[in-house]
Amino acid sequence: MGNCAVITTREREIGVYLHWNGGCDTVEPLLKYCELQGYRSPSSDGYGWARMCQVMGNYFGGSLSLGIGDYTTDKRMNPGDNGIYVIEGWKIVDRIYAYGDPYEQQVYDFDDMLREFDNAMPERLRLGEFLDSVEVPADEVRLGDEVWLFGVGGTWEAYPVVGFGQPKTNRIAVWIDAPDGRREVTYPDRPYAARYDHDGDFSWNSNNYVHGDTARIKPRV
């Protein structure tokens, strides 16, 4: 008896076994939580597997319901119930079932599960208020928004946006689709925050800038 699932990657080298909470309504929030924590993914190296198991083990508690081992074949690894999740990065890219397409479990709310995982973590590792953040396109960030930036110590901190531009060195490239079908690199103005200053200037340090296509900000009042 259980609600089983196995999580693996395209390479089929390692498999994580969940005896309970194998539904998509737990696995998708689990992967998202690991992504929000800034963990390297299992697709890149073994640390991703370790961090995923850390999060799930904290949530389960005890010493059962979670396993990890060498992946053999899809047939041998298939646990029934929810089958096998194949991930790339922190996204599900394939599902493999033993008994056809089962009913997709949708019992747990996505955001509630993110908070359940967070509450089970040691206090100093929790995301806390960051889970209330809103993801917006980087070019829609406004002056005065409080933007979340990831730190060297592996934590998220919010800082007010104080300007737009590019650092003098280590400029931030953005690739765009050109009319001829090629990809071109551009250096558009990017939002930067009051994080590391130099005589009151925050534009100089590339670590003050939003680098991706999207940014996470505190909800606007």
PDB file of C-alpha atoms in Angstrom:
ATOM      1  CA  MET A   1       0.000   0.000   0.000  1.00  0.00           C
ATOM      2  CA  GLY A   2       1.247   3.481  -0.824  1.00  0.00           C
ATOM      3  CA  ASN A   3       1.103   6.310  -3.338  1.00  0.00           C
ATOM      4  CA  CYS A   4       4.369   5.553  -5.065  1.00  0.00           C
ATOM      5  CA  ALA A   5       6.486   7.239  -7.718  1.00  0.00           C
ATOM      6  CA  VAL A   6      10.039   7.240  -9.033  1.00  0.00           C
ATOM      7  CA  ILE A   7      11.884  10.358 -10.203  1.00  0.00           C
ATOM      8  CA  THR A   8      14.759  10.080 -12.679  1.00  0.00           C
ATOM      9  CA  THR A   9      16.455  12.079 -15.452  1.00  0.00           C
ATOM     10  CA  ARG A  10      16.774  11.449 -19.184  1.00  0.00           C
ATOM     11  CA  GLU A  11      20.103   9.722 -18.515  1.00  0.00           C
ATOM     12  CA  ARG A  12      18.356   7.056 -16.372  1.00  0.00           C
ATOM     13  CA  GLU A  13      21.324   6.764 -13.993  1.00  0.00           C
ATOM     14  CA  ILE A  14      19.707   7.469 -10.603  1.00  0.00           C
ATOM     15  CA  GLY A  15      16.175   6.986  -9.322  1.00  0.00           C
ATOM     16  CA  VAL A  16      14.489   8.514  -6.263  1.00  0.00           C
ATOM     17  CA  TYR A  17      11.651   6.438  -4.837  1.00  0.00           C
ATOM     18  CA  LEU A  18       8.689   8.019  -3.045  1.00  0.00           C
ATOM     19  CA  HIS A  19       6.469   5.572  -1.175  1.00  0.00           C
ATOM     20  CA  TRP A  20       3.955   8.309  -0.337  1.00  0.00           C
ATOM     21  CA  ASN A  21       3.059  11.630  -1.976  1.00  0.00           C
ATOM     22  CA  GLY A  22       3.920  10.379  -5.440  1.00  0.00           C
ATOM     23  CA  GLY A  23       1.202  12.404  -7.153  1.00  0.00           C
ATOM     24  CA  CYS A  24       1.934  15.292  -9.479  1.00  0.00           C
ATOM     25  CA  ASP A  25       0.443  17.618  -6.855  1.00  0.00           C
ATOM     26  CA  THR A  26       3.467  16.873  -4.643  1.00  0.00           C
ATOM     27  CA  VAL A  27       6.201  16.217  -7.207  1.00  0.00           C
ATOM     28  CA  GLU A  28       5.710  19.468  -9.159  1.00  0.00           C
ATOM     29  CA  PRO A  29       5.858  21.658  -6.004  1.00  0.00           C
ATOM     30  CA  LEU A  30       8.875  19.630  -4.826  1.00  0.00           C
ATOM     31  CA  LEU A  31      10.760  20.418  -8.028  1.00  0.00           C
ATOM     32  CA  LYS A  32       9.704  24.069  -7.940  1.00  0.00           C
ATOM     33  CA  TYR A  33      10.803  24.391  -4.331  1.00  0.00           C
ATOM     34  CA  CYS A  34      14.247  23.028  -5.192  1.00  0.00           C
ATOM     35  CA  GLU A  35      14.457  25.487  -8.094  1.00  0.00           C
ATOM     36  CA  LEU A  36      13.478  28.423  -5.858  1.00  0.00           C
ATOM     37  CA  GLN A  37      16.145  27.376  -3.376  1.00  0.00           C
ATOM     38  CA  GLY A  38      18.703  27.751  -6.165  1.00  0.00           C
ATOM     39  CA  TYR A  39      19.794  24.118  -5.986  1.00  0.00           C
ATOM     40  CA  ARG A  40      21.729  22.663  -8.893  1.00  0.00           C
ATOM     41  CA  SER A  41      19.518  20.167 -10.687  1.00  0.00           C
ATOM     42  CA  PRO A  42      20.035  16.375 -10.787  1.00  0.00           C
ATOM     43  CA  SER A  43      20.582  16.780 -14.534  1.00  0.00           C
ATOM     44  CA  SER A  44      23.806  18.672 -13.806  1.00  0.00           C
ATOM     45  CA  ASP A  45      25.387  16.738 -10.920  1.00  0.00           C
ATOM     46  CA  GLY A  46      24.807  14.623  -7.829  1.00  0.00           C
ATOM     47  CA  TYR A  47      24.216  17.588  -5.533  1.00  0.00           C
ATOM     48  CA  GLY A  48      20.772  17.982  -7.084  1.00  0.00           C
ATOM     49  CA  TRP A  49      19.757  14.488  -6.013  1.00  0.00           C
ATOM     50  CA  ALA A  50      21.061  15.137  -2.504  1.00  0.00           C
ATOM     51  CA  ARG A  51      19.159  18.404  -2.118  1.00  0.00           C
ATOM     52  CA  MET A  52      15.926  16.922  -3.490  1.00  0.00           C
ATOM     53  CA  CYS A  53      16.164  14.049  -1.014  1.00  0.00           C
ATOM     54  CA  GLN A  54      16.963  16.518   1.766  1.00  0.00           C
ATOM     55  CA  VAL A  55      13.755  18.459   1.097  1.00  0.00           C
ATOM     56  CA  MET A  56      11.595  15.350   0.763  1.00  0.00           C
ATOM     57  CA  GLY A  57      13.201  13.633   3.754  1.00  0.00           C
ATOM     58  CA  ASN A  58      12.589  16.678   5.949  1.00  0.00           C
ATOM     59  CA  TYR A  59       8.959  16.669   4.828  1.00  0.00           C
ATOM     60  CA  PHE A  60       8.433  12.939   5.481  1.00  0.00           C
ATOM     61  CA  GLY A  61      10.395  12.808   8.712  1.00  0.00           C
ATOM     62  CA  GLY A  62      11.346   9.453  10.211  1.00  0.00           C
ATOM     63  CA  SER A  63      13.507   6.964   8.335  1.00  0.00           C
ATOM     64  CA  LEU A  64      11.116   5.418   5.781  1.00  0.00           C
ATOM     65  CA  SER A  65       9.159   6.316   2.619  1.00  0.00           C
ATOM     66  CA  LEU A  66      12.146   7.685   0.655  1.00  0.00           C
ATOM     67  CA  GLY A  67      14.848   5.830  -1.261  1.00  0.00           C
ATOM     68  CA  ILE A  68      17.579   6.491  -3.819  1.00  0.00           C
ATOM     69  CA  GLY A  69      19.610   4.102  -5.929  1.00  0.00           C
ATOM     70  CA  ASP A  70      20.946   3.117  -9.322  1.00  0.00           C
ATOM     71  CA  TYR A  71      18.392   3.154 -12.126  1.00  0.00           C
ATOM     72  CA  THR A  72      18.086  -0.131 -14.010  1.00  0.00           C
ATOM     73  CA  THR A  73      15.285  -0.198 -16.601  1.00  0.00           C
ATOM     74  CA  ASP A  74      11.924   1.527 -16.869  1.00  0.00           C
ATOM     75  CA  LYS A  75      10.161  -1.800 -16.422  1.00  0.00           C
ATOM     76  CA  ARG A  76      12.082  -2.734 -13.287  1.00  0.00           C
ATOM     77  CA  MET A  77      11.883   0.736 -11.752  1.00  0.00           C
ATOM     78  CA  ASN A  78       8.180   1.340 -12.385  1.00  0.00           C
ATOM     79  CA  PRO A  79       6.474   1.358  -8.964  1.00  0.00           C
ATOM     80  CA  GLY A  80       2.901   1.393 -10.251  1.00  0.00           C
ATOM     81  CA  ASP A  81       0.602   4.089  -8.836  1.00  0.00           C
ATOM     82  CA  ASN A  82       2.015   7.324 -10.293  1.00  0.00           C
ATOM     83  CA  GLY A  83       4.742   5.684 -12.356  1.00  0.00           C
ATOM     84  CA  ILE A  84       8.016   7.367 -13.269  1.00  0.00           C
ATOM     85  CA  TYR A  85       8.688  11.086 -13.624  1.00  0.00           C
ATOM     86  CA  VAL A  86      11.506  12.014 -16.000  1.00  0.00           C
ATOM     87  CA  ILE A  87      12.916  15.460 -15.253  1.00  0.00           C
ATOM     88  CA  GLU A  88      15.307  17.854 -16.954  1.00  0.00           C
ATOM     89  CA  GLY A  89      16.480  20.745 -14.854  1.00  0.00           C
ATOM     90  CA  TRP A  90      13.636  21.100 -12.376  1.00  0.00           C
ATOM     91  CA  LYS A  91      10.880  20.402 -14.937  1.00  0.00           C
ATOM     92  CA  ILE A  92       8.943  17.217 -15.679  1.00  0.00           C
ATOM     93  CA  VAL A  93       9.577  16.338 -19.330  1.00  0.00           C
ATOM     94  CA  ASP A  94       8.125  12.826 -19.519  1.00  0.00           C
ATOM     95  CA  ARG A  95       5.931  10.380 -17.620  1.00  0.00           C
ATOM     96  CA  ILE A  96       6.155   6.601 -17.836  1.00  0.00           C
ATOM     97  CA  TYR A  97       3.312   4.465 -16.490  1.00  0.00           C
ATOM     98  CA  ALA A  98       3.004   0.739 -15.882  1.00  0.00           C
ATOM     99  CA  TYR A  99      -0.765   0.549 -16.396  1.00  0.00           C
ATOM    100  CA  GLY A 100      -1.678   3.250 -18.895  1.00  0.00           C
ATOM    101  CA  ASP A 101      -2.570   6.815 -17.941  1.00  0.00           C
ATOM    102  CA  PRO A 102      -3.803   6.798 -14.351  1.00  0.00           C
ATOM    103  CA  TYR A 103      -6.034   9.383 -12.765  1.00  0.00           C
ATOM    104  CA  GLU A 104      -3.859  12.418 -12.089  1.00  0.00           C
ATOM    105  CA  GLN A 105      -3.985  13.212  -8.392  1.00  0.00           C
ATOM    106  CA  GLN A 106      -4.796  16.849  -7.607  1.00  0.00           C
ATOM    107  CA  VAL A 107      -5.488  16.905  -3.877  1.00  0.00           C
ATOM    108  CA  TYR A 108      -2.808  19.255  -2.543  1.00  0.00           C
ATOM    109  CA  ASP A 109      -2.678  22.950  -3.433  1.00  0.00           C
ATOM    110  CA  PHE A 110       0.580  23.926  -5.161  1.00  0.00           C
ATOM    111  CA  ASP A 111       1.366  26.960  -2.976  1.00  0.00           C
ATOM    112  CA  ASP A 112       0.371  25.107   0.185  1.00  0.00           C
ATOM    113  CA  MET A 113       2.850  22.354  -0.660  1.00  0.00           C
ATOM    114  CA  LEU A 114       5.637  24.901  -1.212  1.00  0.00           C
ATOM    115  CA  ARG A 115       4.999  26.154   2.309  1.00  0.00           C
ATOM    116  CA  GLU A 116       4.809  22.629   3.716  1.00  0.00           C
ATOM    117  CA  PHE A 117       8.255  21.889   2.298  1.00  0.00           C
ATOM    118  CA  ASP A 118       9.556  25.205   3.599  1.00  0.00           C
ATOM    119  CA  ASN A 119       8.185  24.687   7.109  1.00  0.00           C
ATOM    120  CA  ALA A 120       9.913  21.292   7.267  1.00  0.00           C
ATOM    121  CA  MET A 121      13.323  22.824   6.502  1.00  0.00           C
ATOM    122  CA  PRO A 122      15.732  24.023   9.216  1.00  0.00           C
ATOM    123  CA  GLU A 123      14.757  27.594  10.046  1.00  0.00           C
ATOM    124  CA  ARG A 124      17.919  29.169   8.649  1.00  0.00           C
ATOM    125  CA  LEU A 125      17.301  27.487   5.269  1.00  0.00           C
ATOM    126  CA  ARG A 126      13.660  28.485   4.851  1.00  0.00           C
ATOM    127  CA  LEU A 127      12.534  30.715   2.003  1.00  0.00           C
ATOM    128  CA  GLY A 128       9.889  32.367   4.162  1.00  0.00           C
ATOM    129  CA  GLU A 129       8.573  35.629   2.698  1.00  0.00           C
ATOM    130  CA  PHE A 130      10.191  34.879  -0.654  1.00  0.00           C
ATOM    131  CA  LEU A 131       7.397  32.374  -1.332  1.00  0.00           C
ATOM    132  CA  ASP A 132       4.972  35.322  -1.480  1.00  0.00           C
ATOM    133  CA  SER A 133       6.987  36.936  -4.289  1.00  0.00           C
ATOM    134  CA  VAL A 134       5.458  37.714  -7.681  1.00  0.00           C
ATOM    135  CA  GLU A 135       7.268  36.798 -10.900  1.00  0.00           C
ATOM    136  CA  VAL A 136       7.173  39.550 -13.548  1.00  0.00           C
ATOM    137  CA  PRO A 137       9.012  40.149 -16.845  1.00  0.00           C
ATOM    138  CA  ALA A 138      12.273  41.972 -16.167  1.00  0.00           C
ATOM    139  CA  ASP A 139      11.284  44.821 -18.487  1.00  0.00           C
ATOM    140  CA  GLU A 140       8.146  45.437 -16.379  1.00  0.00           C
ATOM    141  CA  VAL A 141      10.034  46.017 -13.127  1.00  0.00           C
ATOM    142  CA  ARG A 142       9.381  49.535 -11.820  1.00  0.00           C
ATOM    143  CA  LEU A 143      11.436  52.026  -9.873  1.00  0.00           C
ATOM    144  CA  GLY A 144      10.793  51.384  -6.187  1.00  0.00           C
ATOM    145  CA  ASP A 145       9.830  47.724  -6.609  1.00  0.00           C
ATOM    146  CA  GLU A 146      11.482  45.475  -4.054  1.00  0.00           C
ATOM    147  CA  VAL A 147      13.263  42.840  -6.100  1.00  0.00           C
ATOM    148  CA  TRP A 148      14.607  39.565  -4.738  1.00  0.00           C
ATOM    149  CA  LEU A 149      18.262  38.825  -5.529  1.00  0.00           C
ATOM    150  CA  PHE A 150      20.076  35.567  -4.838  1.00  0.00           C
ATOM    151  CA  GLY A 151      23.146  35.866  -2.637  1.00  0.00           C
ATOM    152  CA  VAL A 152      26.488  34.087  -2.529  1.00  0.00           C
ATOM    153  CA  GLY A 153      25.454  32.466   0.748  1.00  0.00           C
ATOM    154  CA  GLY A 154      22.526  30.739  -0.947  1.00  0.00           C
ATOM    155  CA  THR A 155      19.761  32.998   0.384  1.00  0.00           C
ATOM    156  CA  TRP A 156      17.293  35.425  -1.205  1.00  0.00           C
ATOM    157  CA  GLU A 157      17.177  39.051  -0.072  1.00  0.00           C
ATOM    158  CA  ALA A 158      14.868  41.863  -1.224  1.00  0.00           C
ATOM    159  CA  TYR A 159      16.253  45.266  -2.250  1.00  0.00           C
ATOM    160  CA  PRO A 160      14.547  48.378  -3.675  1.00  0.00           C
ATOM    161  CA  VAL A 161      15.054  49.084  -7.373  1.00  0.00           C
ATOM    162  CA  VAL A 162      16.834  52.432  -7.677  1.00  0.00           C
ATOM    163  CA  GLY A 163      17.644  52.674 -11.379  1.00  0.00           C
ATOM    164  CA  PHE A 164      18.030  51.140 -14.832  1.00  0.00           C
ATOM    165  CA  GLY A 165      21.161  50.726 -16.910  1.00  0.00           C
ATOM    166  CA  GLN A 166      24.194  48.502 -17.367  1.00  0.00           C
ATOM    167  CA  PRO A 167      27.296  48.059 -15.191  1.00  0.00           C
ATOM    168  CA  LYS A 168      30.492  49.580 -16.585  1.00  0.00           C
ATOM    169  CA  THR A 169      32.121  46.141 -16.622  1.00  0.00           C
ATOM    170  CA  ASN A 170      30.612  42.650 -16.924  1.00  0.00           C
ATOM    171  CA  ARG A 171      27.706  43.970 -18.960  1.00  0.00           C
ATOM    172  CA  ILE A 172      24.575  41.817 -19.032  1.00  0.00           C
ATOM    173  CA  ALA A 173      23.831  40.359 -22.460  1.00  0.00           C
ATOM    174  CA  VAL A 174      20.319  39.609 -23.702  1.00  0.00           C
ATOM    175  CA  TRP A 175      19.780  37.464 -26.790  1.00  0.00           C
ATOM    176  CA  ILE A 176      16.966  38.420 -29.176  1.00  0.00           C
ATOM    177  CA  ASP A 177      15.564  37.035 -32.432  1.00  0.00           C
ATOM    178  CA  ALA A 178      16.727  39.132 -35.399  1.00  0.00           C
ATOM    179  CA  PRO A 179      14.534  39.706 -38.505  1.00  0.00           C
ATOM    180  CA  ASP A 180      16.785  37.428 -40.588  1.00  0.00           C
ATOM    181  CA  GLY A 181      16.110  34.525 -38.233  1.00  0.00           C
ATOM    182  CA  ARG A 182      19.437  34.755 -36.459  1.00  0.00           C
ATOM    183  CA  ARG A 183      20.032  35.375 -32.779  1.00  0.00           C
ATOM    184  CA  GLU A 184      21.663  38.656 -31.817  1.00  0.00           C
ATOM    185  CA  VAL A 185      23.096  39.853 -28.536  1.00  0.00           C
ATOM    186  CA  THR A 186      21.982  43.199 -27.105  1.00  0.00           C
ATOM    187  CA  TYR A 187      22.699  45.126 -23.914  1.00  0.00           C
ATOM    188  CA  PRO A 188      19.425  46.806 -22.900  1.00  0.00           C
ATOM    189  CA  ASP A 189      18.973  48.765 -19.696  1.00  0.00           C
ATOM    190  CA  ARG A 190      18.343  46.429 -16.783  1.00  0.00           C
ATOM    191  CA  PRO A 191      16.844  47.206 -13.363  1.00  0.00           C
ATOM    192  CA  TYR A 192      19.371  47.450 -10.542  1.00  0.00           C
ATOM    193  CA  ALA A 193      18.828  47.560  -6.796  1.00  0.00           C
ATOM    194  CA  ALA A 194      20.344  49.185  -3.711  1.00  0.00           C
ATOM    195  CA  ARG A 195      22.501  46.236  -2.729  1.00  0.00           C
ATOM    196  CA  TYR A 196      26.245  46.939  -3.010  1.00  0.00           C
ATOM    197  CA  ASP A 197      27.109  50.624  -3.217  1.00  0.00           C
ATOM    198  CA  HIS A 198      30.225  52.590  -4.094  1.00  0.00           C
ATOM    199  CA  ASP A 199      30.010  56.122  -2.722  1.00  0.00           C
ATOM    200  CA  GLY A 200      26.240  55.966  -3.137  1.00  0.00           C
ATOM    201  CA  ASP A 201      26.421  54.493  -6.660  1.00  0.00           C
ATOM    202  CA  PHE A 202      24.639  51.154  -7.148  1.00  0.00           C
ATOM    203  CA  SER A 203      25.000  50.973 -10.935  1.00  0.00           C
ATOM    204  CA  TRP A 204      28.634  49.822 -10.896  1.00  0.00           C
ATOM    205  CA  ASN A 205      28.190  46.248  -9.613  1.00  0.00           C
ATOM    206  CA  SER A 206      26.614  43.610 -11.872  1.00  0.00           C
ATOM    207  CA  ASN A 207      25.442  41.724  -8.766  1.00  0.00           C
ATOM    208  CA  ASN A 208      22.948  44.539  -8.149  1.00  0.00           C
ATOM    209  CA  TYR A 209      21.150  43.820 -11.428  1.00  0.00           C
ATOM    210  CA  VAL A 210      18.323  41.557 -12.541  1.00  0.00           C
ATOM    211  CA  HIS A 211      19.958  39.120 -14.964  1.00  0.00           C
ATOM    212  CA  GLY A 212      17.172  36.859 -16.199  1.00  0.00           C
ATOM    213  CA  ASP A 213      14.133  37.373 -18.410  1.00  0.00           C
ATOM    214  CA  THR A 214      11.981  37.572 -15.284  1.00  0.00           C
ATOM    215  CA  ALA A 215      12.347  38.957 -11.781  1.00  0.00           C
ATOM    216  CA  ARG A 216      10.703  38.154  -8.474  1.00  0.00           C
ATOM    217  CA  ILE A 217       9.384  41.153  -6.580  1.00  0.00           C
ATOM    218  CA  LYS A 218       7.445  41.721  -3.394  1.00  0.00           C
ATOM    219  CA  PRO A 219       3.716  42.166  -4.105  1.00  0.00           C
ATOM    220  CA  ARG A 220       2.940  45.770  -4.995  1.00  0.00           C
ATOM    221  CA  VAL A 221       0.611  47.574  -2.636  1.00  0.00           C
TER     222      VAL A 221
END
